[in-house]
Short mmCIF file of C-alpha atoms and ligand atoms in Angstrom, two decimals:
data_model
loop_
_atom_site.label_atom_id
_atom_site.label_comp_id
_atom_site.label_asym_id
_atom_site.label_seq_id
_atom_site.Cartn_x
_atom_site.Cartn_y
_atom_site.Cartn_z
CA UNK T 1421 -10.81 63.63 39.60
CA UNK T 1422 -8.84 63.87 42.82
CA UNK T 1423 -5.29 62.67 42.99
CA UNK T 1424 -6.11 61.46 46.42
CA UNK T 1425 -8.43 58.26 45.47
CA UNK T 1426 -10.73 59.05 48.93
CA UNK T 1427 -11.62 62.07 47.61
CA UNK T 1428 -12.58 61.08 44.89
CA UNK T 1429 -16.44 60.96 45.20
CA UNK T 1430 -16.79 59.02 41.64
CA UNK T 1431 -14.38 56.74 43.04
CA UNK T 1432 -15.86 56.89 46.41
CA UNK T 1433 -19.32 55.93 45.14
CA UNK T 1434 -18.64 53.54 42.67
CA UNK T 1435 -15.51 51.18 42.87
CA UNK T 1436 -14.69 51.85 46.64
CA UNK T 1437 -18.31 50.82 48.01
CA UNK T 1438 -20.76 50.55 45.51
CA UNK T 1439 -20.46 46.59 47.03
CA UNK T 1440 -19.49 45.36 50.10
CA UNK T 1441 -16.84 42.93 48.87
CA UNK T 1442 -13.64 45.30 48.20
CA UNK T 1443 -13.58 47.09 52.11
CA UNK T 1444 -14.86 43.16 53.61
CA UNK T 1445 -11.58 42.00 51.82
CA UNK T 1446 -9.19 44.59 52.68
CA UNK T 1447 -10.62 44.67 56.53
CA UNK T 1448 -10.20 41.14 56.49
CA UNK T 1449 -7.18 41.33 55.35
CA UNK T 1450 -6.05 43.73 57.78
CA UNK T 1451 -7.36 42.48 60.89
CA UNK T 1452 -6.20 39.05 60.13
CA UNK T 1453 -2.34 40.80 60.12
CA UNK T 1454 -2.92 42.83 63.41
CA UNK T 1455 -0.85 41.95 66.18
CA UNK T 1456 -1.04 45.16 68.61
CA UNK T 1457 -3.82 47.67 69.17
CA UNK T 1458 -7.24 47.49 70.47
CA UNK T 1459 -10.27 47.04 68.84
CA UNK T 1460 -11.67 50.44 67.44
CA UNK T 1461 -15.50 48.92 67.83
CA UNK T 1462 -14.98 48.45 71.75
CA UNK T 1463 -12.66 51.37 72.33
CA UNK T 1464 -15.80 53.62 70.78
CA UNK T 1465 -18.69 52.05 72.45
CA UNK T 1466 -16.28 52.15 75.76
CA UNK T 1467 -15.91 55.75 75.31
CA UNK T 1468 -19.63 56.11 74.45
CA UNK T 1469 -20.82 53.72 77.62
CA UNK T 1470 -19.22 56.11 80.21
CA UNK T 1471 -21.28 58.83 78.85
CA UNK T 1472 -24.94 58.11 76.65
CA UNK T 1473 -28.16 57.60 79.04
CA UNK T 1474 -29.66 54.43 78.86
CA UNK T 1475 -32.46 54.06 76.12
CA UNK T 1476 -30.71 56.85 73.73
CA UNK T 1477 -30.78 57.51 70.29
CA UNK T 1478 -27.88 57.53 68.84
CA UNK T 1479 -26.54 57.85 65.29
CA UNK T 1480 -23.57 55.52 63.32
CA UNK T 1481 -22.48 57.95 60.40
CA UNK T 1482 -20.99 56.36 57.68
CA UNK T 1483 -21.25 52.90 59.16
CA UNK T 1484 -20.04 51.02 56.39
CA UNK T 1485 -20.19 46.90 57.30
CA UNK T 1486 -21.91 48.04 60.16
CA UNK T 1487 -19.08 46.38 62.58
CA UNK T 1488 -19.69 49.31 64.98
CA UNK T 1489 -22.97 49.63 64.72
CA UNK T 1490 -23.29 46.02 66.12
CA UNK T 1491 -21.32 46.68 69.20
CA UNK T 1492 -22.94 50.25 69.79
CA UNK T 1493 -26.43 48.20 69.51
CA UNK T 1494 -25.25 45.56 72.33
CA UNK T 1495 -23.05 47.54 74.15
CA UNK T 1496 -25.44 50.63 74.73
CA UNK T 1497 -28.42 49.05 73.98
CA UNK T 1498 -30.29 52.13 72.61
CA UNK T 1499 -33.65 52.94 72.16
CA UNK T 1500 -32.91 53.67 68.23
CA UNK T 1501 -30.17 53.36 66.38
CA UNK T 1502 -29.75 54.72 63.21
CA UNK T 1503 -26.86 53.82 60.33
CA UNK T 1504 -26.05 56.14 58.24
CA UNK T 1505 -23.96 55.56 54.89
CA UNK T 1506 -23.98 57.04 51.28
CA UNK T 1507 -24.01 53.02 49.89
CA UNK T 1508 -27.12 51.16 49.32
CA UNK T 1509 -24.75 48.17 49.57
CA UNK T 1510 -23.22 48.67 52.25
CA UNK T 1511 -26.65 49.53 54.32
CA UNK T 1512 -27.75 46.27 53.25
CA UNK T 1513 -25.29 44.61 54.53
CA UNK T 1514 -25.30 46.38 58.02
CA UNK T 1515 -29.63 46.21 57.96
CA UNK T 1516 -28.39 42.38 57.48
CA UNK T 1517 -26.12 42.20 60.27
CA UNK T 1518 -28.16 43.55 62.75
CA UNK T 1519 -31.00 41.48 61.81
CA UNK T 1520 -29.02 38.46 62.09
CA UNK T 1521 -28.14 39.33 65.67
CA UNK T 1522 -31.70 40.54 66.92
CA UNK T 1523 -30.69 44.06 67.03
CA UNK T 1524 -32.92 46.73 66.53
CA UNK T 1525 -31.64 49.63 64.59
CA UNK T 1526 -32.74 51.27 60.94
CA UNK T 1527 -30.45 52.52 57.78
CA UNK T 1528 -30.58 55.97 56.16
CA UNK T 1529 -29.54 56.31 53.35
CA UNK T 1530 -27.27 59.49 53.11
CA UNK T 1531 -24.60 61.79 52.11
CA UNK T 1532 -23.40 62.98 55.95
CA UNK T 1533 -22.87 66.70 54.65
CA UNK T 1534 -26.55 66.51 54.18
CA UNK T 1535 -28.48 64.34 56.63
CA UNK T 1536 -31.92 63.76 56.45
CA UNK T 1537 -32.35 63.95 60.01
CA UNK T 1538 -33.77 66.29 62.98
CA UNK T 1539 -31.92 69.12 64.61
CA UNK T 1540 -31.35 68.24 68.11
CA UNK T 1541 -32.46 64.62 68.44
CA UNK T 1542 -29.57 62.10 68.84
CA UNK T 1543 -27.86 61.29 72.20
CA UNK T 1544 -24.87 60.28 70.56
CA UNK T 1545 -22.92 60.17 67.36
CA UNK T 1546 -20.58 58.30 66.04
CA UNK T 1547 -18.59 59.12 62.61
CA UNK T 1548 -15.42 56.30 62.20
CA UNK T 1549 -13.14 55.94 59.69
CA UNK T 1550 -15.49 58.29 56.92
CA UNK T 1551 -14.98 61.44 57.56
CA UNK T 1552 -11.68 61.48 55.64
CA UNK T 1553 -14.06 61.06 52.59
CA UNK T 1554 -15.10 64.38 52.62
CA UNK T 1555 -12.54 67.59 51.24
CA UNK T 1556 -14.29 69.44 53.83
CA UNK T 1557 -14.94 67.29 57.39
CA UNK T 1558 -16.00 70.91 59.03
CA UNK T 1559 -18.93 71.08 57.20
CA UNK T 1560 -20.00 67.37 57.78
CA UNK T 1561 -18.93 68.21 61.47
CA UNK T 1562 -21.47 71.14 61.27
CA UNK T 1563 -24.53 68.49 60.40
CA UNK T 1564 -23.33 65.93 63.08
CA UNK T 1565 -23.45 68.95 65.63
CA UNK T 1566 -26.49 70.25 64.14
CA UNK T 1567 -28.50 66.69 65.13
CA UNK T 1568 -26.91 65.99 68.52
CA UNK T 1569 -28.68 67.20 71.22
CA UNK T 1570 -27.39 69.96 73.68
CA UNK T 1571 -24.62 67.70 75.63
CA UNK T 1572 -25.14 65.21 73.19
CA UNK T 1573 -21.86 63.18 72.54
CA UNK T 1574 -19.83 62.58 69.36
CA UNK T 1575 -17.01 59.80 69.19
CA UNK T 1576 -14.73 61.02 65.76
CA UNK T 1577 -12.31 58.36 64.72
CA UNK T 1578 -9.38 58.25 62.19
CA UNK T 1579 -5.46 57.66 61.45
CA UNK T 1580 -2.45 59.14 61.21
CA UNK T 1581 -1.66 60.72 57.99
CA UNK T 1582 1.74 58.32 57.87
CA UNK T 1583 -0.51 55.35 58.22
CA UNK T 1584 0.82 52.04 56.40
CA UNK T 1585 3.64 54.34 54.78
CA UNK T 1586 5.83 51.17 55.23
CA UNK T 1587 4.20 49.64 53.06
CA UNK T 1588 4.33 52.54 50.43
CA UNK T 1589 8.23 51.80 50.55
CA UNK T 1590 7.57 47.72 49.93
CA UNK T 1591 5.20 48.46 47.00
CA UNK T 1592 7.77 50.77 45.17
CA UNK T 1593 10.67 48.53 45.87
CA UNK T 1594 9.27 45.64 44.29
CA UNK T 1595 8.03 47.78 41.31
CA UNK T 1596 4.63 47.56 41.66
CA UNK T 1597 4.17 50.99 41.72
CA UNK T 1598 6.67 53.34 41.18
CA UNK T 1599 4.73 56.38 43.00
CA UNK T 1600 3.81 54.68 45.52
CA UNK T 1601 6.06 56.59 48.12
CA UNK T 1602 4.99 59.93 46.46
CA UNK T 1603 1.55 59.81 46.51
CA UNK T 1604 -0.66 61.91 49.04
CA UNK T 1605 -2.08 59.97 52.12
CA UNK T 1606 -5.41 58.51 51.96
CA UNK T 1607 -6.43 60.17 55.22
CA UNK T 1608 -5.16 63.79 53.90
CA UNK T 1609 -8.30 65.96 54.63
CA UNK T 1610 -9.34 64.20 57.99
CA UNK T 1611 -6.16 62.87 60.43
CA UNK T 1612 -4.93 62.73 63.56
CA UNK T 1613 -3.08 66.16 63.30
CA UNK T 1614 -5.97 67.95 62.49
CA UNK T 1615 -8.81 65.92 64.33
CA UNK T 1616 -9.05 68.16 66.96
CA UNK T 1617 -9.57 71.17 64.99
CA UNK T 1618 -12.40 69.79 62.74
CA UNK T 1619 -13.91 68.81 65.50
CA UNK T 1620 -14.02 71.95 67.42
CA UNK T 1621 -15.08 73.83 64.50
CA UNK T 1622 -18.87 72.79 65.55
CA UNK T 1623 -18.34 70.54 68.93
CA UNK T 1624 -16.65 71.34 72.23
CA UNK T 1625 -14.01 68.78 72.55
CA UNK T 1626 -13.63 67.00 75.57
CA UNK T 1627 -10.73 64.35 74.90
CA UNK T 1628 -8.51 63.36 72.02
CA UNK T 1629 -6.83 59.85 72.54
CA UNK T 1630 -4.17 57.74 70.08
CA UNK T 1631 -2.99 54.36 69.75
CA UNK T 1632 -0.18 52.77 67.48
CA UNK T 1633 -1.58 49.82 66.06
CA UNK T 1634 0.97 47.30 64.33
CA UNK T 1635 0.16 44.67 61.96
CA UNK T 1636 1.95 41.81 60.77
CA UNK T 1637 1.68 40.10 57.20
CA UNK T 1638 2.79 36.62 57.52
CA UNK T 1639 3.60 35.47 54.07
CA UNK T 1640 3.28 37.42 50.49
CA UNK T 1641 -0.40 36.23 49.49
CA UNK T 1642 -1.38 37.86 52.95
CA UNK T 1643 0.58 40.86 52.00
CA UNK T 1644 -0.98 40.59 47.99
CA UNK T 1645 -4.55 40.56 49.12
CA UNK T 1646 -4.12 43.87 51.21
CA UNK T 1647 -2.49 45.85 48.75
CA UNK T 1648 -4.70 44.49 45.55
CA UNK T 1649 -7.66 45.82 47.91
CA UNK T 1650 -6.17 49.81 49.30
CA UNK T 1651 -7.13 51.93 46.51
CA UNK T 1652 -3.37 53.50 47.12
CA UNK T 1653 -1.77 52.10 44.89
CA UNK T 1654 -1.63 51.77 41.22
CA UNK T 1655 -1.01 48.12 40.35
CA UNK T 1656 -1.13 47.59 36.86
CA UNK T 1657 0.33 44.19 36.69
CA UNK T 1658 -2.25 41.82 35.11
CA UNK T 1659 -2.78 38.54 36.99
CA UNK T 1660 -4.17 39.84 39.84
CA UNK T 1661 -3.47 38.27 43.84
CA UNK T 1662 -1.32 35.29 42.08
CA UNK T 1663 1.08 37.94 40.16
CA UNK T 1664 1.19 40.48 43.11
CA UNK T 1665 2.07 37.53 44.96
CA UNK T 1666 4.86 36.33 42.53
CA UNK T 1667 6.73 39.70 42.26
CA UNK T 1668 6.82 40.23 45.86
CA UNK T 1669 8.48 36.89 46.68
CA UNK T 1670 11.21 37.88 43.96
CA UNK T 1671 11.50 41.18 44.93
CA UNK T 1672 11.50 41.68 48.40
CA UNK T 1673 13.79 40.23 51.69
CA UNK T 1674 11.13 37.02 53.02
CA UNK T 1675 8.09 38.10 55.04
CA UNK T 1676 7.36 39.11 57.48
CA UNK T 1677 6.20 42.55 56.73
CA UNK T 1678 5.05 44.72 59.33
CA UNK T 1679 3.60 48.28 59.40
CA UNK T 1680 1.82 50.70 61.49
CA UNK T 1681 -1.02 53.02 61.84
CA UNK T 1682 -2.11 55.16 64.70
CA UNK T 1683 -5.93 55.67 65.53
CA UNK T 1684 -7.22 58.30 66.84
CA UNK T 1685 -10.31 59.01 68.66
CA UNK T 1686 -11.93 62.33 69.59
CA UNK T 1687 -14.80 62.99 72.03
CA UNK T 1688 -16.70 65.66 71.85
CA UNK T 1689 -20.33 67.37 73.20
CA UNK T 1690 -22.29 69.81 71.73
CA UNK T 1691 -22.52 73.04 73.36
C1 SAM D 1213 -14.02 52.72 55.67
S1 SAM D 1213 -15.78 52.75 55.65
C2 SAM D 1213 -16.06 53.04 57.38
C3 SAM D 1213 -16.81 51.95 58.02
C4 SAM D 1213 -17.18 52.01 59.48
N1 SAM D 1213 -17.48 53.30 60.02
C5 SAM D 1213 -16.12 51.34 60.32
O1 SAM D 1213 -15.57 51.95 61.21
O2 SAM D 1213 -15.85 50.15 60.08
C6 SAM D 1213 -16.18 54.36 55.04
C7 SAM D 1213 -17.68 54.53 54.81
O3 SAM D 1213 -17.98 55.92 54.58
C8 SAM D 1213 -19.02 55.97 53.63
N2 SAM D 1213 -19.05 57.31 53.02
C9 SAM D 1213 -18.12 57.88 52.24
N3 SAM D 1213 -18.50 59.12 51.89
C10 SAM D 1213 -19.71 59.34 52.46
C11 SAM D 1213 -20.62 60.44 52.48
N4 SAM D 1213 -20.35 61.59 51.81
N5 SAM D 1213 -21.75 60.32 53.18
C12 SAM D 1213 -22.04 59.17 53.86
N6 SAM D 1213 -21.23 58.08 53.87
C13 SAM D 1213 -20.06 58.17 53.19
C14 SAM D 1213 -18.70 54.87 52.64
O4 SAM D 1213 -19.81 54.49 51.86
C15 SAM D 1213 -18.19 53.77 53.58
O5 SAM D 1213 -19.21 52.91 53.97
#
């Protein structure tokens, strides 16, 4: 077992998303306390827009919810789109998604340092938010390259390594966890330091872009359901939200509670 608990591929495949509940509740969460920053969905199919033909084919890679599959699927209106994501689950829900807005697009079900898919036959891929899954991101890098096209695009997305780490300080001062501040960061193998040189390891890249994005938790049941949700920390406290909630109101200065994370994007063409 890893120490870091997104490298942890038991971890990964079972608690993490074996369902779709745990990252729709800490995403809500999240986006519900976001106050600055723009929308990752739009900023990739932005980046994608100015570049993809019309009628491509174009791959989502670890699309989780699906979120930006459904924007790639209006905003570049491809000819096929294809989700890709290790968790039945989560396909589901993303096959449901784009049903439910008249979308065409299919799921494969995959692991993305193995993909069942062509060499050479995607326009455009996208991998957002996953690839800090993987201990080695080169060698996923290496497939995504592998089924791109010849000047064939790739949008990579991910955060800072310092990400949230304010909220690492709030978690150990109220004695919820007393590692919290100690513990690696989530986004260790795949950041924003080191985004450019996974990336060129198999893709010429063409652009590497970051943006701060601040969030703002209005009260401590906001805060609670966040940090019950971001495998992070280890809460042992029984009670769950209510208790989280409890000890942070005597423990900490009154809300708000703000943090930060920056995103970064890198775009990329195969060679
Ligand atoms: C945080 S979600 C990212 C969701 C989506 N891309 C987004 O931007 O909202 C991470 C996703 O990566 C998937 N994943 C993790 N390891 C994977 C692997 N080895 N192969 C394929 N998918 C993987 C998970 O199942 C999960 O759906």
């Amino acid at each position: 077992m890893s120490a870091n608990p997104f490298l942890d591929p038991a971890l990964v495949r079972g608690r993490l998303y074996r369902g779709d509940g745990r990252l729709a509740d800490r995403t809500h969460a999240l986006h519900r306390a976001k106050i600055s920053g723009s929308d990752v969905a739009d900023t990739i199919a932005d980046l994608l827009a100015a570049r993809v033909p019309t009628a491509a084919d174009v791959l989502d890679i670890g699309c989780g919810r699906g979120t930006t599959t459904l924007r790639l699927a209006d905003r570049l209106r491809p000819k096929h789109l294809a989700a890709v994501d290790a968790s039945a689950a989560l396909l589901h829900t993303t096959r449901g998604r784009l049903a439910d807005a008249g979308a065409l697009g299919s799921g494969v079900q995959a692991d993305f340092h193995h993909l069942p898919l062509p060499d050479s036959a995607a326009d455009a891929a996208v991998a957002a938010f996953c690839l800090y899954h993987s201990p080695t991101p080169d060698k996923a890098m290496a497939e995504i390259a592998r089924c791109l096209r010849p000047g064939g695009t790739a949008v990579l997305v991910t955060k800072s390594l310092d990400s949230y780490a304010e909220l690492d300080h709030l978690v150990h001062a109220a004695g919820l966890d007393p590692h919290a501040t100690s513990r690696p960061s989530l986004y260790e193998s795949f950041h924003s330091d080191n985004l450019r040189t996974v990336t060129a390891s198999h893709l010429t890249v063409l652009d590497v872009q970051h943006e701060e994005h601040v969030f703002r938790f209005a009260d401590a049941t906001h805060l609670a359901r966040y940090l019950t949700t971001t495998p992070k920390y280890r809460i042992t406290l029984t009670g769950g939200i209510a208790a989280v909630t409890a000890t942070l109101q005597q423990r900490l200065a009154p809300p708000p509670y703000t943090t930060r994370s920056t995103v970064s994007y890198a775009v990329a063409v195969r060679p």
